Steps between C-alpha positions, in 0.01 A plus 500: 500500500611865463758589762439876507265605777146609424392864532395579858133558581382861520563655842213553744311827468671660801848426357448622144736780403420563133517877440214494248262265323704485182802367688277240663359398160852471356615267778174307480534458124860376524409249771200367307697472177777307678246267661329442164828396337583269788160332480454453125849551361622250242781407740237363740358280225850373419561426869176299510613303194839446664324346799296284263817390320658411833191296583524311169871427554433390856218269394714348224778424750252349745353274231834377365546237776181336374673452166771296671230286660321449166830406334609283795825695500706426816672838475171650619590399856786748484365770270137491613550670841733759344245586232221524757703742712574711191135488403388625840772768486355626171129452574471643851662840425261539207201449728648738756556758226133483399387540863731800545356644180146471641603685816688762299194564284274532803733758656517693172121509481475625859749778430326593175165530677659715773656742250180514296299594809736791566357718220355478151653574161290322234730574206800350679311219672374371165849363432444248779263309273801387291286340227799405284690331782184326622440366148860376479459316830166352394600382151840366608343317793229349280770374264684334790173346623427356157853360477463340842165343419634367170805347673285331765239358263757398240703310760193306609320459167792410275696274732592181313488178705835325502682812386402782737560419867318627806782748556450642149130556566567645846760736354266626227196540725697661782671742263165592350349556843784731606465699177123520537528625858760757394270632228201493736684715754589757235153507347336533842726793581400678179130440572533621860672817384217566255237455773701721736525775237124489441430521873749774588525702178166433334444402135757623250384802302387418148712613206219717374433668833534871565850627581 
């Protein structure tokens, strides 16, 4: 997750020292813009995919010992535990990264709501909708979901008896499930941001509306 600290919440009313409203609006706008980038920035999508990739690698390493069992390979007694340890080492940090991302997003939303409640500047606040970034998150996440579903169903539906082993099917279905969950998380985030924007900012003005 991003290492730089988040913008602080606005100070309580009795500690505010802005000399005028314009200065307050400038600080408010900078804080909201920073929070918007941290919530929907492309780097956050790439970090989510990195966690998903780590989950796929971890699952593949965890399934590999089953291949030794299917092949009756005695070297599995030596390599199996090593691969399982490596699999856990790759899979668990990915899960932890996703959980940290959830908490990070919740904190960003709390800070955004706090800065929004400080004042109102409709022209500046409209940027928080981020329709282009939301669409990128949604379409990219849908593509990952489709890829995950295809991998899962293909592994189960096209397994050839006598050629594909249980480990092959488990690898394909597990990989598909990890990809599907990764896409589901991203798509849910895009949908939640859209609902939040409707609730806090109201419907987007139509292109033909009055200026």
